Structure formats: structure tokens, C-alpha cells
Coordinates of C-alpha atoms and ligand atoms in Angstrom, one line a residue:
X406 CA -9.9 46.5 -13.4
X407 CA -11.3 43.7 -15.4
X408 CA -11.6 43.6 -19.1
X409 CA -12.4 40.8 -21.4
X410 CA -10.7 41.7 -24.6
X411 CA -12.7 40.2 -27.5
X412 CA -10.7 38.2 -30.0
X413 CA -11.6 40.6 -32.7
X414 CA -10.4 43.6 -30.7
X415 CA -7.2 41.9 -29.9
X416 CA -6.6 41.0 -33.5
X417 CA -7.2 44.6 -34.5
X418 CA -4.6 45.7 -31.9
X419 CA -2.1 43.1 -32.9
X420 CA 0.7 45.3 -34.4
X421 CA 0.6 48.2 -31.9
X422 CA 0.5 45.9 -28.9
X423 CA 3.7 44.0 -30.0
X424 CA 5.3 47.4 -30.6
X425 CA 4.3 48.3 -27.0
X426 CA 6.4 45.4 -25.7
X427 CA 9.4 46.6 -27.7
X428 CA 12.1 44.5 -29.3
X429 CA 14.7 42.1 -27.8
X430 CA 17.3 44.0 -29.7
X431 CA 16.8 46.8 -27.2
X432 CA 18.0 44.6 -24.4
X433 CA 21.7 44.7 -24.8
X434 CA 24.0 43.4 -22.0
X435 CA 27.7 42.6 -21.7
X436 CA 28.8 39.2 -20.3
X437 CA 30.1 41.1 -17.2
X438 CA 26.7 42.8 -16.7
X439 CA 25.0 39.4 -17.0
X440 CA 27.4 37.9 -14.5
X441 CA 26.6 40.7 -12.1
X442 CA 22.9 40.4 -12.6
X443 CA 23.1 36.6 -11.9
X444 CA 25.6 36.8 -9.0
X445 CA 22.9 36.1 -6.4
X446 CA 21.6 33.1 -8.5
X447 CA 25.1 31.5 -8.7
X448 CA 25.5 32.1 -5.0
X449 CA 22.1 30.7 -4.2
X450 CA 22.5 27.2 -5.8
X451 CA 19.2 25.9 -4.3
X452 CA 15.6 26.9 -4.9
X453 CA 12.0 25.7 -4.4
X454 CA 9.8 24.9 -7.4
X455 CA 6.0 24.8 -6.8
X456 CA 3.4 23.3 -9.1
X457 CA 0.0 24.3 -7.8
X458 CA -3.3 24.7 -9.6
X459 CA -7.0 23.6 -9.7
X460 CA -5.8 20.1 -10.7
X461 CA -4.6 19.9 -7.1
X462 CA -8.2 19.6 -6.0
X463 CA -8.5 16.1 -7.4
X464 CA -4.8 15.1 -7.2
X465 CA -4.8 14.1 -10.9
X466 CA -7.8 11.8 -10.6
X467 CA -10.6 12.1 -13.1
X468 CA -14.0 10.4 -12.6
X469 CA -12.2 8.3 -10.1
X470 CA -9.7 7.1 -12.7
X471 CA -5.9 7.6 -12.4
X472 CA -4.6 9.5 -15.4
X473 CA -1.0 8.9 -16.7
X474 CA 1.8 11.3 -16.2
X475 CA 2.1 14.3 -13.9
X476 CA -1.1 15.6 -12.3
X477 CA -0.9 19.0 -13.9
X478 CA -1.4 17.3 -17.3
X479 CA -4.7 15.7 -16.3
X480 CA -6.9 18.0 -18.5
X481 CA -4.9 16.9 -21.5
X482 CA -4.4 13.2 -20.6
X483 CA -8.1 12.9 -19.7
X484 CA -9.2 15.0 -22.7
X485 CA -11.4 16.9 -20.3
X486 CA -13.5 19.6 -22.0
X487 CA -12.9 23.2 -20.8
X488 CA -16.5 23.5 -19.5
X489 CA -15.9 20.4 -17.3
X490 CA -12.3 21.1 -16.2
X491 CA -13.2 24.7 -15.3
X492 CA -15.5 23.4 -12.6
X493 CA -12.5 22.3 -10.5
X494 CA -12.0 26.0 -9.9
X495 CA -15.3 26.1 -8.0
X496 CA -13.8 23.4 -5.6
X497 CA -10.4 25.1 -5.2
X498 CA -10.4 26.5 -1.6
X499 CA -7.0 25.9 0.0
X500 CA -8.0 27.2 3.4
X501 CA -4.9 25.7 5.1
X502 CA -2.6 27.7 2.8
X503 CA -0.3 30.1 4.7
X504 CA 2.3 31.9 2.5
X505 CA 4.6 32.7 5.5
X506 CA 4.7 29.0 6.3
X507 CA 5.5 28.0 2.7
X508 CA 8.3 30.5 2.5
X509 CA 9.7 29.5 6.0
X510 CA 9.7 25.8 4.9
X511 CA 11.8 26.7 1.9
X512 CA 14.1 29.0 3.9
X513 CA 14.6 26.4 6.6
X514 CA 15.5 23.9 4.0
X515 CA 18.3 26.2 2.9
X516 CA 16.5 27.3 -0.3
X517 CA 17.3 30.8 -1.5
X518 CA 14.6 31.3 -4.2
X519 CA 11.1 30.2 -5.1
X520 CA 9.5 29.7 -8.5
X521 CA 5.8 29.0 -8.6
X522 CA 3.4 28.2 -11.5
X523 CA 1.5 31.5 -12.1
X524 CA -0.2 29.9 -15.1
X525 CA 0.4 26.3 -16.3
X526 CA -0.7 24.7 -19.5
X527 CA -4.4 24.5 -18.3
X528 CA -4.6 28.3 -18.6
X529 CA -5.8 28.9 -15.1
X530 CA -4.2 31.9 -13.4
X531 CA -3.1 31.5 -9.8
X532 CA -3.3 35.3 -9.6
X533 CA -5.9 38.0 -10.2
X534 CA -5.5 38.0 -14.0
X535 CA -6.1 41.1 -16.0
X536 CA -7.2 38.9 -18.9
X537 CA -10.4 37.5 -17.6
X538 CA -12.2 35.7 -14.8
X539 CA -10.5 32.3 -15.1
X540 CA -8.4 32.9 -12.1
X541 CA -8.0 32.2 -8.4
X542 CA -9.6 35.5 -7.3
X543 CA -12.7 35.4 -9.5
X544 CA -13.4 31.8 -10.1
X545 CA -12.7 30.1 -6.8
X546 CA -14.3 30.2 -3.3
X547 CA -10.8 31.0 -2.0
X548 CA -10.8 34.4 -3.8
X549 CA -7.2 35.4 -2.8
X550 CA -4.3 36.2 -4.9
X551 CA -1.8 33.5 -4.0
X552 CA 1.0 34.9 -6.1
X553 CA 0.8 38.2 -4.3
X554 CA 0.8 36.6 -0.9
X555 CA 3.8 34.4 -1.7
X556 CA 5.7 37.3 -3.4
X557 CA 5.2 39.4 -0.3
X558 CA 6.2 36.6 2.1
X559 CA 9.4 35.9 0.1
X560 CA 10.2 39.6 0.2
X561 CA 9.7 39.7 3.9
X562 CA 11.8 36.6 4.6
X563 CA 14.6 37.5 2.2
X564 CA 14.0 34.8 -0.5
X565 CA 14.0 35.7 -4.2
X566 CA 10.7 35.1 -5.9
X567 CA 9.8 34.2 -9.5
X568 CA 7.1 32.9 -11.8
X569 CA 6.8 29.8 -13.9
X570 CA 4.6 30.8 -16.9
X571 CA 3.5 28.5 -19.7
X572 CA 3.8 30.9 -22.6
X573 CA 2.7 28.7 -25.5
X574 CA 0.6 25.8 -24.2
X575 CA -2.8 27.0 -23.0
X576 CA -5.7 24.5 -23.1
X577 CA -8.3 27.1 -22.2
X578 CA -7.6 29.9 -24.7
X579 CA -8.5 29.4 -28.4
X580 CA -5.0 30.6 -29.5
X581 CA -3.0 28.5 -27.0
X582 CA -1.1 25.4 -28.1
X583 CA -2.0 21.9 -27.0
X584 CA -5.8 21.5 -26.8
X585 CA -6.8 19.3 -29.7
X586 CA -9.7 17.6 -27.9
X587 CA -12.2 20.3 -27.1
X588 CA -14.1 21.0 -30.3
X589 CA -15.9 23.9 -28.6
X590 CA -12.7 25.9 -29.0
X591 CA -12.9 28.2 -32.1
X592 CA -9.2 28.3 -32.9
X593 CA -7.4 31.6 -33.4
X594 CA -3.7 32.3 -34.1
X595 CA -1.1 32.1 -31.4
X596 CA -0.4 35.7 -32.2
X597 CA -3.8 36.6 -30.9
X598 CA -3.2 34.5 -27.8
X599 CA 0.2 36.1 -27.2
X600 CA -1.2 39.6 -27.7
X601 CA -4.5 39.1 -25.8
X602 CA -3.4 37.0 -22.9
X603 CA 0.3 36.2 -22.6
X604 CA 1.7 39.7 -22.9
X605 CA -0.9 41.4 -20.7
X606 CA -0.7 38.7 -18.0
X607 CA 3.1 38.6 -17.9
X608 CA 3.2 42.4 -18.0
X609 CA 0.9 42.3 -15.0
X610 CA 3.0 39.7 -13.1
X611 CA 6.1 41.9 -13.7
X612 CA 4.5 45.1 -12.6
X613 CA 2.0 44.3 -9.8
X614 CA 3.8 41.7 -7.7
X615 CA 6.8 43.4 -6.3
X616 CA 10.4 42.6 -7.2
X617 CA 10.4 39.6 -9.4
X618 CA 13.8 37.8 -9.8
X619 CA 13.0 34.9 -12.1
X620 CA 10.7 34.2 -15.2
X621 CA 10.6 30.5 -15.9
X622 CA 9.2 29.8 -19.3
X623 CA 8.2 26.3 -20.4
X624 CA 7.4 24.0 -23.3
X625 CA 8.3 26.4 -26.1
X626 CA 6.3 26.2 -29.3
X627 CA 6.7 27.7 -32.8
X628 CA 5.3 31.2 -32.4
X629 CA 5.8 34.2 -34.7
X630 CA 8.9 36.5 -34.4
X631 CA 6.5 39.3 -33.3
X632 CA 5.1 37.1 -30.5
X633 CA 8.5 36.1 -29.3
X634 CA 9.7 39.7 -29.5
X635 CA 6.6 40.9 -27.6
X636 CA 7.0 38.3 -24.9
X637 CA 10.8 38.3 -24.7
X638 CA 11.1 42.0 -24.1
X639 CA 8.7 42.1 -21.1
X640 CA 11.7 41.1 -19.0
X641 CA 12.9 44.7 -19.3
X642 CA 10.1 45.5 -16.8
X643 CA 12.2 43.9 -14.1
X644 CA 15.8 44.8 -15.0
X645 CA 17.5 42.2 -12.9
X646 CA 15.2 39.3 -13.9
X647 CA 16.7 35.9 -14.8
X648 CA 15.0 33.8 -17.5
X649 CA 15.6 30.1 -18.5
X650 CA 16.1 28.7 -22.0
X651 CA 12.5 27.6 -22.7
X652 CA 10.9 30.7 -24.3
X653 CA 11.9 29.6 -27.7
X654 CA 14.7 27.4 -29.3
X655 CA 16.6 30.5 -30.6
X656 CA 16.3 32.4 -27.4
X657 CA 19.0 31.2 -25.0
X658 CA 17.9 32.9 -21.9
X659 CA 20.2 33.1 -18.9
X660 CA 20.5 29.5 -18.1
X661 CA 20.0 26.0 -19.5
X662 CA 17.3 23.9 -18.0
X663 CA 17.7 20.2 -17.3
X664 CA 14.6 18.3 -16.1
X665 CA 14.5 15.3 -13.8
X666 CA 18.0 14.2 -14.6
X667 CA 21.4 15.5 -13.6
X668 CA 23.8 15.7 -16.6
X669 CA 27.1 13.8 -16.4
X670 CA 28.8 17.1 -16.7
X671 CA 27.6 20.7 -16.7
X672 CA 27.4 22.7 -19.9
X673 CA 30.6 24.6 -20.7
X674 CA 30.4 28.4 -20.1
X675 CA 26.6 28.5 -19.6
X676 CA 24.7 28.7 -16.3
X677 CA 22.4 25.8 -15.8
X678 CA 19.8 24.4 -13.4
X679 CA 18.3 21.0 -12.8
X680 CA 14.6 21.0 -11.9
X681 CA 13.2 17.9 -10.3
X682 CA 10.0 16.9 -8.4
X683 CA 10.6 15.7 -4.8
X684 CA 8.3 12.8 -5.7
X685 CA 7.1 11.5 -9.1
X686 CA 4.6 14.2 -10.2
X687 CA 5.1 17.9 -10.5
X688 CA 1.6 18.7 -9.4
X689 CA -0.1 17.0 -6.4
X690 CA -1.0 13.5 -7.4
X691 CA -3.0 11.4 -4.9
X692 CA -1.3 8.1 -5.7
X693 CA 2.2 9.6 -6.0
X694 CA 4.3 8.0 -3.2
X695 CA 7.5 8.0 -5.2
X696 CA 9.3 10.4 -2.9
X697 CA 13.1 10.6 -3.3
X698 CA 15.0 9.7 -0.2
X699 CA 16.7 12.5 1.8
X700 CA 20.0 10.8 0.9
X701 CA 19.2 11.1 -2.8
X702 CA 18.2 14.7 -2.4
X703 CA 21.2 15.9 -0.4
X704 CA 23.6 14.0 -2.7
X705 CA 21.8 15.4 -5.7
X706 CA 22.4 18.9 -4.3
X707 CA 26.1 18.2 -3.8
X708 CA 26.4 16.5 -7.3
X709 CA 24.8 19.4 -9.1
X710 CA 26.8 22.0 -7.2
X711 CA 30.0 19.9 -7.9
X712 CA 29.2 20.3 -11.6
X713 CA 28.5 24.1 -11.3
X714 CA 24.7 24.0 -11.5
X715 CA 21.7 25.0 -9.4
X716 CA 19.0 22.7 -8.0
X717 CA 15.3 23.6 -8.3
X718 CA 13.5 21.1 -6.2
X719 CA 9.7 20.9 -6.7
X720 CA 7.0 20.4 -4.1
X721 CA 3.3 20.0 -4.9
X722 CA 0.7 21.6 -2.5
X723 CA -2.6 19.8 -2.2
X724 CA -6.1 21.3 -2.9
X725 CA -6.2 22.2 0.8
X726 CA -3.0 24.3 0.4
X727 CA -0.6 22.1 2.3
X728 CA 2.7 20.4 1.4
X729 CA 2.6 16.7 2.1
X730 CA 4.3 15.4 5.3
X731 CA 6.7 13.3 3.3
X732 CA 7.9 16.4 1.5
X733 CA 8.0 18.5 4.7
X734 CA 10.1 15.8 6.4
X735 CA 12.6 15.8 3.6
X736 CA 12.9 19.5 3.5
X737 CA 13.5 19.6 7.2
X738 CA 16.3 17.0 7.0
X739 CA 17.9 18.8 4.1
X740 CA 17.7 22.0 6.2
X741 CA 19.5 20.2 9.1
X742 CA 22.3 19.2 6.8
X743 CA 22.5 22.7 5.3
X744 CA 22.7 24.3 8.7
X745 CA 26.0 22.5 9.2
X746 CA 27.3 22.3 5.6
X747 CA 25.9 25.1 3.6
X748 CA 29.4 26.7 3.2
X749 CA 30.1 23.7 0.8
X750 CA 27.2 24.6 -1.4
X751 CA 26.4 28.4 -1.4
X752 CA 28.7 30.4 -3.7
X753 CA 30.7 27.4 -4.7
X754 CA 31.9 26.5 -8.2
X755 CA 32.4 23.1 -9.9
X756 CA 34.9 20.4 -9.0
X757 CA 38.4 20.5 -10.5
X758 CA 38.4 16.7 -10.3
X759 CA 37.0 14.7 -13.2
X760 CA 35.7 11.9 -11.0
X761 CA 36.0 11.1 -7.3
X762 CA 35.0 7.5 -6.3
X763 CA 34.1 8.5 -2.7
X764 CA 31.8 11.5 -3.5
X765 CA 32.0 14.9 -5.0
X766 CA 33.9 18.2 -4.6
X767 CA 32.9 21.9 -4.7
X768 CA 35.3 24.8 -4.4
X769 CA 35.7 28.5 -3.6
X770 CA 38.7 30.2 -5.3
X771 CA 40.4 33.2 -3.7
X772 CA 43.4 35.4 -4.8
X773 CA 45.9 33.4 -2.7
X774 CA 44.4 30.0 -2.9
X775 CA 41.4 27.7 -3.0
X776 CA 39.1 26.1 -0.5
X777 CA 38.0 22.6 -1.5
X778 CA 35.0 20.9 0.0
X779 CA 35.1 17.1 -0.3
X780 CA 31.6 15.7 -0.1
X781 CA 32.2 12.2 1.2
X782 CA 29.3 9.8 0.5
X783 CA 31.4 6.7 1.1
X784 CA 33.5 7.1 4.3
X785 CA 36.8 5.2 4.0
X786 CA 36.8 2.1 6.3
X787 CA 40.6 2.4 6.7
X788 CA 40.5 6.0 7.8
X789 CA 42.4 7.2 4.7
X790 CA 40.7 9.5 2.2
X791 CA 42.8 9.6 -1.0
X792 CA 42.4 12.7 -3.2
X793 CA 43.9 11.6 -6.6
X794 CA 46.0 14.2 -8.3
X795 CA 45.9 17.0 -5.8
X796 CA 49.3 18.5 -6.0
X797 CA 49.0 21.8 -4.1
X798 CA 50.6 22.5 -0.7
X799 CA 47.9 21.8 1.8
X800 CA 47.5 24.8 4.2
X801 CA 45.0 23.0 6.4
X802 CA 42.3 20.3 6.4
X803 CA 39.3 19.9 8.8
X804 CA 35.9 18.5 9.1
X805 CA 33.4 21.1 8.2
X806 CA 31.1 19.8 11.0
X807 CA 32.9 21.0 14.1
X808 CA 36.2 22.0 12.5
X809 CA 38.2 19.1 13.8
X810 CA 41.7 19.4 12.2
X811 CA 42.8 16.5 10.0
X812 CA 46.3 15.2 9.2
X813 CA 47.3 15.1 5.5
X814 CA 50.2 13.4 3.6
X815 CA 51.2 13.8 -0.1
X816 CA 53.0 11.7 -2.6
X817 CA 53.3 11.5 -6.4
X818 CA 49.7 10.1 -6.6
X819 CA 48.1 12.9 -4.7
X820 CA 46.9 13.7 -1.2
X821 CA 45.8 11.4 1.6
X822 CA 43.7 12.7 4.5
X823 CA 43.5 10.8 7.8
X824 CA 39.9 10.8 8.9
X825 CA 38.1 9.6 12.1
X826 CA 36.7 6.1 12.2
X827 CA 33.0 7.3 12.0
X828 CA 31.6 9.6 9.4
X829 CA 30.1 12.9 10.9
X830 CA 27.1 12.5 8.6
X831 CA 25.7 9.3 7.2
X832 CA 24.6 10.9 4.0
X833 CA 27.3 13.4 3.1
X834 CA 30.3 14.3 5.4
X835 CA 32.2 17.4 4.2
X836 CA 36.0 17.8 4.6
X837 CA 37.4 21.2 4.0
X838 CA 40.9 21.5 2.5
X839 CA 42.6 24.8 2.0
X840 CA 45.4 24.9 -0.5
X841 CA 47.8 27.6 -1.4
X842 CA 48.4 29.2 -4.8
X843 CA 47.0 28.2 -8.2
X844 CA 45.1 24.9 -8.1
X845 CA 47.2 22.0 -9.4
X846 CA 45.2 18.8 -10.1
X847 CA 46.6 16.0 -12.1
X848 CA 43.6 14.5 -13.9
X849 CA 43.5 10.8 -13.9
X850 CA 41.7 9.2 -16.7
X851 CA 42.4 8.4 -20.4
X852 CA 46.2 8.3 -21.1
X853 CA 48.1 7.7 -24.3
X854 CA 49.1 4.2 -25.3
X855 CA 52.8 3.3 -25.7
X856 CA 52.5 3.5 -29.5
X857 CA 51.2 7.1 -29.2
X858 CA 47.6 6.2 -30.0
X859 CA 44.7 7.2 -27.7
X860 CA 41.5 5.1 -27.2
X861 CA 38.4 7.1 -26.5
X862 CA 35.6 4.6 -25.8
X863 CA 31.9 5.6 -25.6
X864 CA 31.8 4.6 -21.9
X865 CA 34.4 7.3 -21.0
X866 CA 32.6 10.1 -22.9
X867 CA 30.8 13.0 -21.3
X868 CA 27.4 13.3 -23.0
X869 CA 25.7 16.7 -23.0
X870 CA 22.1 16.2 -23.8
X871 CA 19.6 18.9 -22.8
X872 CA 17.1 18.4 -20.0
X873 CA 18.6 15.0 -19.3
X874 CA 16.8 13.6 -22.3
X875 CA 17.7 10.2 -23.7
X876 CA 18.9 11.8 -26.9
X877 CA 22.6 10.9 -27.4
X878 CA 22.6 8.4 -24.6
X879 CA 25.1 5.7 -23.7
X880 CA 23.7 2.4 -24.8
X881 CA 25.0 -0.7 -23.0
X882 CA 25.2 -3.4 -25.6
X883 CA 26.0 -6.3 -23.2
X884 CA 28.8 -8.3 -24.9
X885 CA 29.1 -5.8 -27.8
X886 CA 31.0 -2.5 -27.1
X887 CA 28.8 0.2 -25.6
X888 CA 27.9 3.0 -28.0
X889 CA 26.4 6.5 -27.9
X890 CA 23.1 6.2 -29.7
X891 CA 19.8 7.7 -30.4
X892 CA 21.6 10.9 -31.2
X893 CA 18.7 12.8 -32.6
X894 CA 19.3 16.0 -30.7
X895 CA 21.4 18.4 -32.9
X896 CA 22.3 20.3 -29.7
X897 CA 23.6 17.3 -27.9
X898 CA 27.4 17.1 -27.8
X899 CA 29.9 14.4 -26.7
X900 CA 33.4 14.9 -25.3
X901 CA 36.4 13.1 -24.0
X902 CA 39.2 14.3 -21.7
X903 CA 42.5 12.7 -22.3
X904 CA 46.2 13.2 -21.5
X905 CA 49.1 13.3 -24.0
X906 CA 52.7 12.6 -23.0
X907 CA 53.8 12.2 -26.6
X908 CA 52.5 15.2 -28.6
X909 CA 52.5 15.1 -32.4
X910 CA 50.0 14.9 -35.3
X911 CA 47.0 12.6 -34.9
X912 CA 44.3 11.3 -37.2
X913 CA 40.9 11.2 -35.5
X914 CA 39.2 7.9 -36.4
X915 CA 35.5 7.3 -35.5
X916 CA 34.1 3.9 -35.0
X917 CA 30.6 4.8 -36.3
X918 CA 27.4 3.4 -37.7
X919 CA 24.7 5.4 -39.5
X920 CA 21.9 4.9 -41.9
X921 CA 22.2 8.1 -43.9
X922 CA 25.2 10.3 -44.8
X923 CA 25.7 12.8 -42.0
X924 CA 28.0 15.7 -41.0
X925 CA 29.6 16.7 -37.7
X926 CA 32.5 18.8 -36.3
X927 CA 35.2 17.9 -33.9
X928 CA 37.0 20.4 -31.7
X929 CA 40.3 19.8 -30.1
X930 CA 43.3 21.9 -29.0
X931 CA 41.3 25.1 -30.0
X932 CA 40.6 23.9 -33.6
X933 CA 37.2 22.9 -35.0
X934 CA 37.1 20.7 -38.0
X935 CA 34.0 20.1 -40.1
X936 CA 33.6 16.7 -41.6
X937 CA 31.2 14.4 -43.4
X938 CA 30.6 10.8 -42.6
X939 CA 29.3 8.1 -44.9
X940 CA 26.3 5.8 -44.4
X941 CA 27.5 2.4 -43.2
X942 CA 24.3 0.4 -44.0
X943 CA 22.6 0.8 -40.7
X944 CA 22.9 1.7 -37.0
X945 CA 24.4 -1.7 -36.2
X946 CA 27.0 -1.7 -39.1
X947 CA 30.1 -0.1 -37.7
X948 CA 33.0 1.1 -39.8
X949 CA 36.1 3.2 -39.0
X950 CA 36.0 6.6 -40.7
X951 CA 38.7 9.3 -40.5
X952 CA 37.2 12.5 -39.4
X953 CA 40.3 14.6 -39.8
X954 CA 43.5 15.3 -38.0
X955 CA 45.1 17.7 -35.5
X956 CA 48.6 18.6 -34.3
X957 CA 50.1 19.7 -31.0
X958 CA 53.6 20.1 -29.6
X959 CA 52.7 20.2 -25.9
X960 CA 52.2 17.4 -23.4
X961 CA 49.2 17.8 -21.1
X962 CA 45.5 17.4 -20.7
X963 CA 43.3 17.7 -23.8
X964 CA 39.6 17.6 -24.6
X965 CA 38.0 16.5 -27.9
X966 CA 34.3 17.3 -28.5
X967 CA 32.0 16.0 -31.2
X968 CA 29.0 18.2 -32.3
X969 CA 26.4 17.6 -35.0
X970 CA 26.6 19.9 -38.0
X971 CA 23.0 21.0 -37.6
X972 CA 22.4 21.7 -41.3
X973 CA 23.4 18.2 -42.5
X974 CA 23.0 16.1 -39.3
X975 CA 21.5 12.7 -39.4
X976 CA 21.7 10.5 -36.3
X977 CA 24.8 8.4 -35.8
X978 CA 25.9 5.7 -33.4
X979 CA 29.4 6.0 -32.0
X980 CA 31.4 3.3 -30.3
X981 CA 34.2 5.7 -29.8
X982 CA 37.2 7.6 -31.3
X983 CA 40.8 6.6 -31.7
X984 CA 43.7 9.0 -32.1
X985 CA 46.4 7.6 -34.3
X986 CA 49.8 9.3 -34.6
X987 CA 50.6 10.1 -38.3
Ligands
FHN2202 O1 4.9 20.0 -19.3 C1 5.6 20.6 -18.2 C2 5.4 19.9 -17.0 O2 4.1 19.9 -16.6 C3 6.3 20.5 -15.9 O3 5.8 21.9 -15.7 C4 7.7 20.5 -16.3 C5 8.6 21.2 -15.2 O4 9.8 21.5 -15.8 N1 7.9 21.2 -17.5 C6 7.1 20.7 -18.6 C7 7.7 19.3 -19.1 O5 9.0 19.5 -19.6

């Protein structure tokens, strides 16, 4: 049934409607319940992202001109008026679209879930929207509900299905964020937008499209608490649904989202996913030939899994409804690799090794031992694969491809595996090693100096910056020492692992440069210390400042983490820390 709620009517209904959606506080879950709800997602590790819309008709070109950025942004980059952009809907007729084929392609690539743009920032619904006629069923010659066809196909082929929904930006609705170019828009509040369009549409997507496993929010904007409450609590319509961290900055969701970049290290005790286009653009862009190699894609999958994350790889169907041959070829090759090696990906957890020069490691832990999967990117020319620091008794080792047993030897430095001359797979050969008992890995890395001090340079830090942004990034200064810089993100944190053989009490000294007084915390050995740091006269003027001290009586592996004090944070540059015994 179609209804076009007038803005005035919606405004009049504002309060009761939000109440209809309920309150996030009513959705209470224990960590164990969340773990159970997300078990399939952690097992899955690998999904397909799809960006598809009426912009796909012209592949991001406007009046024959190429527009900058990703194709789905063309309405904004081209400052295209709504009346003009909406006409692309009349050309959207993807007659070659076949939902079963799409899903089979994902499944054959080893992907276990699919997330597709139900509504992107342009406001166009790729489903039979309850809000109005600006949707694929009513406004296009195609006239079919793509979301329903894909949801059904995923269900029939055993893939989990979810929606991407742009809950704040909407360049078609007068209450959506982002359209500052079309003066025909008579602006209304984002509350009206949430109440009139977002909540009804998302409610429809979560009640008329079968079992929905994922709701993928994007580009959060500052909406009212009522709007957030109304939108947030829709997830109760699909009890098992998983959401990301992009509804609003204070709404953590179930997993962090990194975009286009793989972090050095996964976030601590938080699920996370890296989303990445298989080429350069999310949406189909005619001139986009920047396809990542199959080597890069397979190694990305192993890298992300080795850090404990999921990989959401995006493809961009054309206006005809097909996935480009370059993308299909890569998906097919990933699938060939997965058919042999998926045990080393599905259901695995992160590597117990800080760094492996030859590749990556994933693992599966059991009551009596652990199976380690070594992803060997660089096959040893001498036939000896050295696993530094692996101390466990080796029960057995073999090539995952074909199960050929391998000889192993151990000494004080670790374990050496004798491997065949030729690598089974040119991109990523997996060696399985089963070890007995509790995992024992001696971390190599930063060790204490003879005088008891510990040097923690910027280059050895792990930087956690959200979405792979360039906030808090390592800056190579050529002849000058590297530093962590542009640290504008208050959520970004920096940490070092190090080993103490001489415990004691240590001063934590920062080699730091900052324009304005700032404040941060450091956490080490289970203690968090809040501290202030003084302006040094500029981001290039470094001084040593004592942040505080800590004590320990035990030798072993330690971690120290720096985190902005959000209330008093001003960006700082850090060349590193030094621990000095008192
Ligand atoms: O603006 C969007 C963009 O178009 C795309 O959908 C990506 C996918 O993660 N998200 C936003 C940019 O961060």
C-alpha cells in the first residue's frame, strides 16, 4: 500500500512515532548473548558488499564528464538537482540481473554473507519503498524489488543477507543531510526525515524481506536522541541482527568498521570488519579500472583473518545488472583458493605471533591444543620455514593442500618446518601445525636494554585509527626520527608490546611535540594513569616529558597503550616513549 506522508502530518506524528519504535534501553543483552548472536559472523569471516543504484546507469559520468570520487557520490559531486538526477531512474532497467547468479557468485567465492545498498545517500530505494514512489518498483522500467529477489536467493542458497542503509544523508528528502546545492528543497528537520522516511523504510526492510542478519549503517550525522532511539531500536524487529558502529558516534553497534584500509592490528576485545571495493569505486564507475589483484585480495583475506577481523569485499553491478568480468574473474580465483584452504579462514581467530616475515597465521583453539595455519606468502628458497618463538610440542605438521606430512625441528629460537621446494600455491600456501596443550609463543620484538631502560620508537608502535583513516598515522621524516602525527582522532590509540627481563619501577618518558597543552592516559600492567603534557612550541619542537611511572615485579611480555583524554585532548606528535628504571 502506498502512502505519501505529508511533512506536516509527519511532524504532527513525531512523538508517538518515535515511541512506536521503542527505546534502546529496552534492548539489553549480556556479552555471552552477543557472542552467541554473532557466532555465525565470526565463523563466516568473508562477505560480499554490493553498491548498486540509479547512478550505475551512467557509471558516475555526468553530461559526459567524469566526476571525482566514487560513483555513488555523483549527485553530490556534480551538484545535480533532484529533478535532473531522478531521471536516471527512468533509465534503470537491469534486464541482465539474476539474483540467483549474484548469490552463486558470492557463494562460489567462499563468501558467507551479503550486504547490499537498500538506500544510499541519493535517497533512491532499491526496494518497493512504503515511503513514496522514488524507488525501483515505481520509478523504473525494471519494476522489480531487487532487495526481495536477493534476500530470497540468499535464503535459498544458504547465505546470510543484510542491508546497507544511509540513515542520515539523503539528498532527495528535505530532512536528509548532505544536499546543500538544490535550492528547490524546502528544508525540514532531520527528526521529520527520521520519522517520515528512515523509520518506516527500515521497519519495512526488517519486516517484509525475510530473515535479515545485518543492518549496515553509514555516515552518521548529529541527529536528535529521539531519532537515534527510534532508528536504533528497530533492530529488535530482527532479534539476531548484527549492526555496525556507524549509526551514531555514541552507539557502538556490534562491530567496528574499517574502510579501504586494513589496520596494523585489530581492535582489542571488539569485533571488527574491513570493507573494501574490489576496484577503486564502490558504485559502478565506467572509468574505474583500478581492480586489486587476486594476490592482493587473497592476502588481504588472510591478513584480516590473522588479526581477528572480517572482510567485506565490494562489487559494483552495472546499469544492466551485471558484475564486471574483472570482478567475476577475481571472485572465481578467490573461490578456487578457498575451496582448498577455507579451513584456514572460516572460524579462525587471530595470530598469536606479533609479526611473521613470511606471511600470516590464523588459529583454531581446542580443549587439548591448537591448530595453527601458517599462510606462507614468501616460500622459503632453502626449504626451511622458521616459526620464531613457537615453543609447543608439535603433534603434526602438513600442507593444507593435499595433507602432505612435513618434518619439524625445534630449538631455543623456535620451530623449523622442512617444506617442499615448490610452493603449492603461488599466492598463499597454507601449512597446518597442530600443537599440544596451552599455546606457548615467545614474542620477539622490543626487549629491555642492559641498563634496564626500554626504547619504544614510533616505528614499532601499533596504531589503532578507525576506518584506516590517516588520523594518528606514522609519519616518515626521512633523516629525522619517524613520529606518530596528525593525531586528531580522540578515539585513536597507540600501543607498544615489549619484554621485561629486569622488572622494577619505571618512569614513562614521552618524546613529544605539541602546539597546545594536552592530556592523555597511558595504560600498562593493568594500571591507567591520566596525565597532562605541556605545549612545546610547535609540532616540530620535541621535548621529553615524564608521563608518570609504573612498577612490576614480574619478567615477561608487556603492553603500554597511549589514549587521548577526550575532554582535554589537543593533537600531539610522538616520536616514541622511553621507560627508565627509577
Ligand atoms: O559515503 C559512503 C560511501 O559512498 C560508501 O558507501 C562507503 C562504504 O563504506 N561508506 C561511506 C564513506 O565512508
